[in-house]
Amino acid sequence: MKSFLASARAGNGLDRVDRDVDLLEEQWQRHGEVSLERFWENCKAKDTGSLLDRLAHLVALIKSDLRCRFERGQIAEVAHYLDRFPDLRQAHSRVISLIYEEFCLREEKGEAPDVETFCERYPAWKDSLLSQLQYHHLLSQAAGLSTPKARFPEAGGQFEEFELVSLIGKGGSSRVFLARDLSLGGKRVVLKVSLDRGQEPKTQGALDHPHIVPVHAVAFQPDQGLRGLSMPYRPGLPLDEIVKRVRPVERPKLARILWDVTVDGTSAFAPAHPQEKHPSPHRREPTGDRWNGFPVEGTYAQGVAWIAMILARALHYAHGMQTFHRDVKPGNILLTLDHGPQLLDFNLAESPHAAHQAESAMLGGTLPYMAPEQIEAFLNPDLWGKVGARADIYSLGLVLRELLTGQAPDLPDEKTPPARAMSDLLDRRTRLVTDVRQFNPQIPHAVQAIVDRCLCFNPDDRYPDALSLVEDLERFLTRQPLRVAVNPSRRERIGNWVTRNRARIVGHTVYLALIGILGYHWVAPMLKPDPATLPVLRQAVKDIDDGHAGRAIVPLRGLVLEYPGHPLPPTLLGIAQGVSHSLVEDDAQVSMNTGLNLPSAESKLLEWARENPSLARQLQDFVTSRFDLLIQYKTNAARRDSIDVKASPSTDEQGVERKYYETMLKVLALALRIDPASSTIRTQMATVEEFFGNYESAHLRLTELIDAARARGGRKDRDELIDWIVRRSRVAIRWAAQLRRRGDAASSKRALALIEQATKAMGDCEPVVADLVVLPDRPNSAIERVYDFYWISSETWLAMGEFARDLGQHAQARSAFQSAKKAFDCLTAFSREHSLVHERPAEVETLWKRVRAGLLAH
């Protein structure tokens, strides 16, 4: 049933999900029907991953459940699962994957679903589905074409002017031969014979780099549909053969093994021609310029990092020529005796979107090394514009991971149709384990950080370009602090510092004595610079400011570990996590609270803000993200309540909401210290004060904003003025109710004044709101503004009517309740027009009952 071949390796990171899928399928076999909700609750309790990880876990189970039902003749629809698991709607790409699975299962069942009709069932995802399903047919047709199998030449034969000496490489759609070019007097060359597709000769021939194999000539056999690329013979081994011989799973210790297996394997792979000079296979170490800097006496991890650095340089050059490789894998990398690492085969660089390339990608081993966005683009060609330099960085990261651990990426089952295999692989990409130290704890933490950065699922979170990757690899090799990735190991960083400064340390006996007296762990913090001066922190702040907060999370998390007593890294981390929405919301809460609760947090953060005033806006954005998450949380809770028929929020839900507001209160207090004039921050603080029942302070703050807006005038101020008047009226209602409960005359008088002020202010706004109602192109913000106005207007007049009723002023009460009815009618009419009634049905019903009770009483 599975689309991927079972992996024999242990601890591949997908074990937990795969085990749960196996268990679910086993229960289907045993019982014939399984409650997925109950099964998922058990799995979820053991899943400690992020929200995205848990959703990927759930999607894998739903796909399995879908397959089980289809196998038993049941026709299941993804729509039913979306209703049962509403959190799925947060993950757009995962929903697309599920709907696509349903489509494939229907086809396998013998149906021929019409693409347009099928997509109409899922309007929220229709556009993305249309592109993917239309291309699905092209891929299926390409895979099912009954083209004759290519007849590749064999060693000992001839291909045009080339005599084929020996076969040195074999792929799904190509053969690589050691050959002699008869037109050049029998000069030894490498000839790659492949199906005549793509633009590889044009692309690779235009590149001139010492670590990219050049194409010297092209020969064709049109009748066979074959093409031969002649390249200079550079004795060496493909990297996939190197991996087999080095056996990284046995944890090699020295870089030398990479050179030794290259030398030892070259003769066996391509025996020397008796009339040509051949490098001695017994050389102790590399001597060519292209091996310059290789740490032959270094660790295995250093040797691997050096190879990755050279390849990243070659990619940087190609990217500068506006050429993206899109097929970086061990089979397209050579370790040569004289020319060092060599990159070849740019066959996907120019024509990646052709349908036949998908089948070639599977046969040639390209698919397992593809970046997530590249897999998505094969499924939907409209997305090819997103496949650039960072896709090559991801693929190189997988090569680096394999060289370090011996763990090759998952291989698709060759019997699986290309489109289906790609969809399955994309799901597994979300659960890819990048922890190379899990397989070999000897691998340095710095290398782990580099691999993590290369293999981020989101392209924006990876290295911004190949040159940045080169710099970090070079810094690792020279024991310098990483520039982009963050080494989380303090001991490793201190050790590197000591190594770089050994001469200076040895010359300072006082320093050595100090270490001896005070101890390493006491002196180590003294060696560290202020985090505010670190380039990595400055870059993280820039990423947040530029709208790429997700990129800042990993480096800031490393700084939190490195500086556990400093409030700046955790505070910035909380901001990045909050505004990026890339992690579970509690992560942002924890990070922010950790930073703000540290001793001297306020003084240090204010000091930082004096030179970095954008901190106030960043804190403001963090609070905005909290409000957004609370709205989402309440919406989900309301859906649950409507299903469970619960009368009021649970204690747990109230506790979650209170924790959010407690954090926001601390954040806004700091933000106001930095920028006391910010109207947005003051508005946010008023909302938080209202939540905690500090109505007097909230009312005063909003009144100051209203007075300032009235003084300025202008369209923007008019819109904000409406918002602030509505907010203040809501606060006034609650404050008045609080005052009335005191029972004394002074409090009642103050309460009545608040309500009267609110009704007058809302009445003054009504003509402006009426203008907003008739705008033909009003934006969502205007719709929300009108909706809130009519709602609070209804509540304000109700409060006035109830107050007048209690005072025995029946005529005034009747008038107020009639005004409340008028506002409520406007609310319901406007809600129906914009399909808003369903958002808060219980609250609308409660409001109407109060209006009706007031009218009936008078």
PDB file of C-alpha atoms in Angstrom, residues 626-810:
ATOM      1  CA  ARG A 626      -1.276  37.588  19.533  1.00  0.00           C
ATOM      2  CA  PHE A 627      -4.624  39.260  18.837  1.00  0.00           C
ATOM      3  CA  ASP A 628      -4.868  37.391  15.508  1.00  0.00           C
ATOM      4  CA  LEU A 629      -4.158  34.067  17.197  1.00  0.00           C
ATOM      5  CA  LEU A 630      -6.730  34.788  19.897  1.00  0.00           C
ATOM      6  CA  ILE A 631      -9.359  35.455  17.249  1.00  0.00           C
ATOM      7  CA  GLN A 632      -8.462  32.165  15.587  1.00  0.00           C
ATOM      8  CA  TYR A 633      -8.514  30.384  18.951  1.00  0.00           C
ATOM      9  CA  LYS A 634     -11.928  31.799  19.809  1.00  0.00           C
ATOM     10  CA  THR A 635     -13.314  30.948  16.365  1.00  0.00           C
ATOM     11  CA  ASN A 636     -12.206  27.324  16.744  1.00  0.00           C
ATOM     12  CA  ALA A 637     -13.607  27.239  20.274  1.00  0.00           C
ATOM     13  CA  ALA A 638     -16.917  28.632  18.999  1.00  0.00           C
ATOM     14  CA  ARG A 639     -17.091  25.888  16.382  1.00  0.00           C
ATOM     15  CA  ARG A 640     -16.449  23.291  19.080  1.00  0.00           C
ATOM     16  CA  ASP A 641     -19.051  24.877  21.327  1.00  0.00           C
ATOM     17  CA  SER A 642     -21.670  24.763  18.562  1.00  0.00           C
ATOM     18  CA  ILE A 643     -20.964  21.045  18.116  1.00  0.00           C
ATOM     19  CA  ASP A 644     -20.736  20.181  21.821  1.00  0.00           C
ATOM     20  CA  VAL A 645     -23.553  22.573  22.800  1.00  0.00           C
ATOM     21  CA  LYS A 646     -21.518  24.043  25.628  1.00  0.00           C
ATOM     22  CA  ALA A 647     -22.935  27.072  27.324  1.00  0.00           C
ATOM     23  CA  SER A 648     -19.751  28.913  28.170  1.00  0.00           C
ATOM     24  CA  PRO A 649     -15.982  28.779  27.550  1.00  0.00           C
ATOM     25  CA  SER A 650     -14.119  26.173  29.554  1.00  0.00           C
ATOM     26  CA  THR A 651     -11.717  27.098  32.327  1.00  0.00           C
ATOM     27  CA  ASP A 652      -8.834  25.985  30.121  1.00  0.00           C
ATOM     28  CA  GLU A 653      -9.911  28.305  27.304  1.00  0.00           C
ATOM     29  CA  GLN A 654     -10.224  31.235  29.696  1.00  0.00           C
ATOM     30  CA  GLY A 655      -6.790  30.424  31.094  1.00  0.00           C
ATOM     31  CA  VAL A 656      -5.194  30.416  27.643  1.00  0.00           C
ATOM     32  CA  GLU A 657      -6.742  33.790  26.844  1.00  0.00           C
ATOM     33  CA  ARG A 658      -5.562  35.290  30.126  1.00  0.00           C
ATOM     34  CA  LYS A 659      -1.979  34.105  29.524  1.00  0.00           C
ATOM     35  CA  TYR A 660      -1.970  35.817  26.158  1.00  0.00           C
ATOM     36  CA  TYR A 661      -3.168  39.083  27.671  1.00  0.00           C
ATOM     37  CA  GLU A 662      -0.692  38.917  30.537  1.00  0.00           C
ATOM     38  CA  THR A 663       2.148  38.640  28.037  1.00  0.00           C
ATOM     39  CA  MET A 664       0.734  41.462  25.895  1.00  0.00           C
ATOM     40  CA  LEU A 665       0.462  43.710  28.956  1.00  0.00           C
ATOM     41  CA  LYS A 666       4.187  43.334  29.681  1.00  0.00           C
ATOM     42  CA  VAL A 667       5.129  43.819  26.043  1.00  0.00           C
ATOM     43  CA  LEU A 668       3.004  46.943  25.611  1.00  0.00           C
ATOM     44  CA  ALA A 669       4.279  48.496  28.833  1.00  0.00           C
ATOM     45  CA  LEU A 670       7.785  48.236  27.401  1.00  0.00           C
ATOM     46  CA  ALA A 671       6.680  49.450  23.959  1.00  0.00           C
ATOM     47  CA  LEU A 672       5.092  52.555  25.480  1.00  0.00           C
ATOM     48  CA  ARG A 673       8.343  53.337  27.293  1.00  0.00           C
ATOM     49  CA  ILE A 674      10.061  53.290  23.894  1.00  0.00           C
ATOM     50  CA  ASP A 675       7.385  55.111  21.864  1.00  0.00           C
ATOM     51  CA  PRO A 676       4.740  56.737  24.098  1.00  0.00           C
ATOM     52  CA  ALA A 677       3.217  58.652  21.145  1.00  0.00           C
ATOM     53  CA  SER A 678       2.334  55.603  19.029  1.00  0.00           C
ATOM     54  CA  SER A 679      -1.429  55.556  18.487  1.00  0.00           C
ATOM     55  CA  THR A 680      -1.374  51.854  17.573  1.00  0.00           C
ATOM     56  CA  ILE A 681       0.427  50.838  20.768  1.00  0.00           C
ATOM     57  CA  ARG A 682      -1.877  53.033  22.879  1.00  0.00           C
ATOM     58  CA  THR A 683      -4.926  51.444  21.199  1.00  0.00           C
ATOM     59  CA  GLN A 684      -3.563  47.975  21.872  1.00  0.00           C
ATOM     60  CA  MET A 685      -2.913  48.863  25.510  1.00  0.00           C
ATOM     61  CA  ALA A 686      -6.499  50.106  25.868  1.00  0.00           C
ATOM     62  CA  THR A 687      -7.768  46.743  24.591  1.00  0.00           C
ATOM     63  CA  VAL A 688      -5.588  44.871  27.086  1.00  0.00           C
ATOM     64  CA  GLU A 689      -6.685  47.163  29.936  1.00  0.00           C
ATOM     65  CA  GLU A 690     -10.304  46.538  28.966  1.00  0.00           C
ATOM     66  CA  PHE A 691      -9.739  42.779  29.218  1.00  0.00           C
ATOM     67  CA  PHE A 692      -8.373  43.113  32.747  1.00  0.00           C
ATOM     68  CA  GLY A 693     -11.288  45.363  33.800  1.00  0.00           C
ATOM     69  CA  ASN A 694      -9.172  48.524  34.069  1.00  0.00           C
ATOM     70  CA  TYR A 695     -11.914  50.472  32.302  1.00  0.00           C
ATOM     71  CA  GLU A 696     -11.043  53.901  33.638  1.00  0.00           C
ATOM     72  CA  SER A 697      -7.497  53.770  32.233  1.00  0.00           C
ATOM     73  CA  ALA A 698      -8.692  52.359  28.895  1.00  0.00           C
ATOM     74  CA  HIS A 699     -11.406  55.046  28.633  1.00  0.00           C
ATOM     75  CA  LEU A 700      -8.932  57.839  29.350  1.00  0.00           C
ATOM     76  CA  ARG A 701      -6.425  56.481  26.815  1.00  0.00           C
ATOM     77  CA  LEU A 702      -9.073  56.240  24.076  1.00  0.00           C
ATOM     78  CA  THR A 703     -10.426  59.704  24.884  1.00  0.00           C
ATOM     79  CA  GLU A 704      -6.934  61.161  24.366  1.00  0.00           C
ATOM     80  CA  LEU A 705      -6.716  59.452  20.988  1.00  0.00           C
ATOM     81  CA  ILE A 706     -10.200  60.685  19.991  1.00  0.00           C
ATOM     82  CA  ASP A 707      -9.426  64.288  20.929  1.00  0.00           C
ATOM     83  CA  ALA A 708      -6.150  64.225  18.975  1.00  0.00           C
ATOM     84  CA  ALA A 709      -7.864  62.739  15.896  1.00  0.00           C
ATOM     85  CA  ARG A 710     -10.615  65.343  15.957  1.00  0.00           C
ATOM     86  CA  ALA A 711      -7.990  68.059  16.106  1.00  0.00           C
ATOM     87  CA  ARG A 712      -6.146  66.693  13.059  1.00  0.00           C
ATOM     88  CA  GLY A 713      -9.095  65.799  10.781  1.00  0.00           C
ATOM     89  CA  GLY A 714      -8.514  63.980   7.492  1.00  0.00           C
ATOM     90  CA  ARG A 715      -9.779  60.731   5.940  1.00  0.00           C
ATOM     91  CA  LYS A 716      -7.343  58.442   7.756  1.00  0.00           C
ATOM     92  CA  ASP A 717      -8.121  60.126  11.076  1.00  0.00           C
ATOM     93  CA  ARG A 718     -11.855  59.825  10.327  1.00  0.00           C
ATOM     94  CA  ASP A 719     -11.586  56.053   9.994  1.00  0.00           C
ATOM     95  CA  GLU A 720      -9.460  55.749  13.132  1.00  0.00           C
ATOM     96  CA  LEU A 721     -11.829  58.108  14.947  1.00  0.00           C
ATOM     97  CA  ILE A 722     -14.749  55.749  14.287  1.00  0.00           C
ATOM     98  CA  ASP A 723     -12.725  52.825  15.604  1.00  0.00           C
ATOM     99  CA  TRP A 724     -11.738  54.660  18.777  1.00  0.00           C
ATOM    100  CA  ILE A 725     -15.280  55.932  19.436  1.00  0.00           C
ATOM    101  CA  VAL A 726     -16.667  52.404  19.028  1.00  0.00           C
ATOM    102  CA  ARG A 727     -13.977  51.020  21.347  1.00  0.00           C
ATOM    103  CA  ARG A 728     -14.563  53.743  23.933  1.00  0.00           C
ATOM    104  CA  SER A 729     -18.328  53.169  23.827  1.00  0.00           C
ATOM    105  CA  ARG A 730     -17.776  49.484  24.510  1.00  0.00           C
ATOM    106  CA  VAL A 731     -15.488  50.351  27.422  1.00  0.00           C
ATOM    107  CA  ALA A 732     -18.039  52.880  28.671  1.00  0.00           C
ATOM    108  CA  ILE A 733     -20.795  50.232  28.753  1.00  0.00           C
ATOM    109  CA  ARG A 734     -18.653  47.899  30.844  1.00  0.00           C
ATOM    110  CA  TRP A 735     -17.357  50.664  33.104  1.00  0.00           C
ATOM    111  CA  ALA A 736     -20.892  51.967  33.652  1.00  0.00           C
ATOM    112  CA  ALA A 737     -22.085  48.475  34.637  1.00  0.00           C
ATOM    113  CA  GLN A 738     -19.182  48.232  37.095  1.00  0.00           C
ATOM    114  CA  LEU A 739     -20.031  51.625  38.607  1.00  0.00           C
ATOM    115  CA  ARG A 740     -23.729  50.809  38.935  1.00  0.00           C
ATOM    116  CA  ARG A 741     -22.950  47.707  40.956  1.00  0.00           C
ATOM    117  CA  ARG A 742     -21.433  49.916  43.650  1.00  0.00           C
ATOM    118  CA  GLY A 743     -24.940  51.246  44.447  1.00  0.00           C
ATOM    119  CA  ASP A 744     -23.988  54.794  45.548  1.00  0.00           C
ATOM    120  CA  ALA A 745     -25.440  57.931  43.931  1.00  0.00           C
ATOM    121  CA  ALA A 746     -22.120  59.343  42.765  1.00  0.00           C
ATOM    122  CA  SER A 747     -21.223  56.139  40.920  1.00  0.00           C
ATOM    123  CA  SER A 748     -24.678  55.956  39.306  1.00  0.00           C
ATOM    124  CA  LYS A 749     -24.377  59.554  38.144  1.00  0.00           C
ATOM    125  CA  ARG A 750     -20.947  58.866  36.655  1.00  0.00           C
ATOM    126  CA  ALA A 751     -22.315  55.741  34.935  1.00  0.00           C
ATOM    127  CA  LEU A 752     -25.195  57.691  33.370  1.00  0.00           C
ATOM    128  CA  ALA A 753     -22.778  60.364  32.094  1.00  0.00           C
ATOM    129  CA  LEU A 754     -20.617  57.677  30.450  1.00  0.00           C
ATOM    130  CA  ILE A 755     -23.625  56.136  28.662  1.00  0.00           C
ATOM    131  CA  GLU A 756     -24.918  59.522  27.515  1.00  0.00           C
ATOM    132  CA  GLN A 757     -21.461  60.452  26.183  1.00  0.00           C
ATOM    133  CA  ALA A 758     -21.301  57.128  24.332  1.00  0.00           C
ATOM    134  CA  THR A 759     -24.742  57.429  22.720  1.00  0.00           C
ATOM    135  CA  LYS A 760     -23.984  60.992  21.576  1.00  0.00           C
ATOM    136  CA  ALA A 761     -20.607  60.047  20.108  1.00  0.00           C
ATOM    137  CA  MET A 762     -22.071  57.032  18.321  1.00  0.00           C
ATOM    138  CA  GLY A 763     -24.887  59.214  16.969  1.00  0.00           C
ATOM    139  CA  ASP A 764     -22.373  61.727  15.622  1.00  0.00           C
ATOM    140  CA  CYS A 765     -20.596  58.876  13.776  1.00  0.00           C
ATOM    141  CA  GLU A 766     -23.743  57.491  12.126  1.00  0.00           C
ATOM    142  CA  PRO A 767     -23.693  59.728   8.999  1.00  0.00           C
ATOM    143  CA  VAL A 768     -20.054  58.799   8.332  1.00  0.00           C
ATOM    144  CA  VAL A 769     -20.833  55.104   8.754  1.00  0.00           C
ATOM    145  CA  ALA A 770     -23.779  55.465   6.367  1.00  0.00           C
ATOM    146  CA  ASP A 771     -21.295  56.722   3.739  1.00  0.00           C
ATOM    147  CA  LEU A 772     -19.172  53.606   4.273  1.00  0.00           C
ATOM    148  CA  VAL A 773     -22.232  51.366   3.787  1.00  0.00           C
ATOM    149  CA  VAL A 774     -22.909  52.649   0.265  1.00  0.00           C
ATOM    150  CA  LEU A 775     -19.273  52.427  -0.939  1.00  0.00           C
ATOM    151  CA  PRO A 776     -19.325  49.925  -3.864  1.00  0.00           C
ATOM    152  CA  ASP A 777     -15.714  48.846  -3.393  1.00  0.00           C
ATOM    153  CA  ARG A 778     -15.452  48.987   0.365  1.00  0.00           C
ATOM    154  CA  PRO A 779     -12.546  46.838   1.690  1.00  0.00           C
ATOM    155  CA  ASN A 780     -12.868  44.202   4.405  1.00  0.00           C
ATOM    156  CA  SER A 781     -11.647  46.711   6.989  1.00  0.00           C
ATOM    157  CA  ALA A 782     -14.622  48.961   6.179  1.00  0.00           C
ATOM    158  CA  ILE A 783     -17.008  45.986   6.453  1.00  0.00           C
ATOM    159  CA  GLU A 784     -15.636  45.148   9.884  1.00  0.00           C
ATOM    160  CA  ARG A 785     -15.831  48.798  10.932  1.00  0.00           C
ATOM    161  CA  VAL A 786     -19.522  49.064   9.938  1.00  0.00           C
ATOM    162  CA  TYR A 787     -20.367  45.718  11.556  1.00  0.00           C
ATOM    163  CA  ASP A 788     -18.712  46.686  14.847  1.00  0.00           C
ATOM    164  CA  PHE A 789     -20.386  50.103  14.794  1.00  0.00           C
ATOM    165  CA  TYR A 790     -23.917  48.689  14.530  1.00  0.00           C
ATOM    166  CA  TRP A 791     -23.171  46.042  17.157  1.00  0.00           C
ATOM    167  CA  ILE A 792     -21.826  48.468  19.761  1.00  0.00           C
ATOM    168  CA  SER A 793     -24.538  50.988  18.857  1.00  0.00           C
ATOM    169  CA  SER A 794     -27.139  48.351  19.709  1.00  0.00           C
ATOM    170  CA  GLU A 795     -25.381  47.607  23.012  1.00  0.00           C
ATOM    171  CA  THR A 796     -25.004  51.287  23.875  1.00  0.00           C
ATOM    172  CA  TRP A 797     -28.726  52.051  23.381  1.00  0.00           C
ATOM    173  CA  LEU A 798     -29.627  48.889  25.286  1.00  0.00           C
ATOM    174  CA  ALA A 799     -27.482  50.044  28.212  1.00  0.00           C
ATOM    175  CA  MET A 800     -29.196  53.440  28.121  1.00  0.00           C
ATOM    176  CA  GLY A 801     -32.646  51.826  27.997  1.00  0.00           C
ATOM    177  CA  GLU A 802     -31.910  49.446  30.881  1.00  0.00           C
ATOM    178  CA  PHE A 803     -30.455  52.309  32.945  1.00  0.00           C
ATOM    179  CA  ALA A 804     -33.510  54.518  32.305  1.00  0.00           C
ATOM    180  CA  ARG A 805     -35.847  51.617  33.082  1.00  0.00           C
ATOM    181  CA  ASP A 806     -34.191  51.024  36.458  1.00  0.00           C
ATOM    182  CA  LEU A 807     -34.530  54.746  37.236  1.00  0.00           C
ATOM    183  CA  GLY A 808     -38.271  54.631  36.370  1.00  0.00           C
ATOM    184  CA  GLN A 809     -37.863  56.896  33.314  1.00  0.00           C
ATOM    185  CA  HIS A 810     -40.138  54.819  31.066  1.00  0.00           C
TER     186      HIS A 810
END
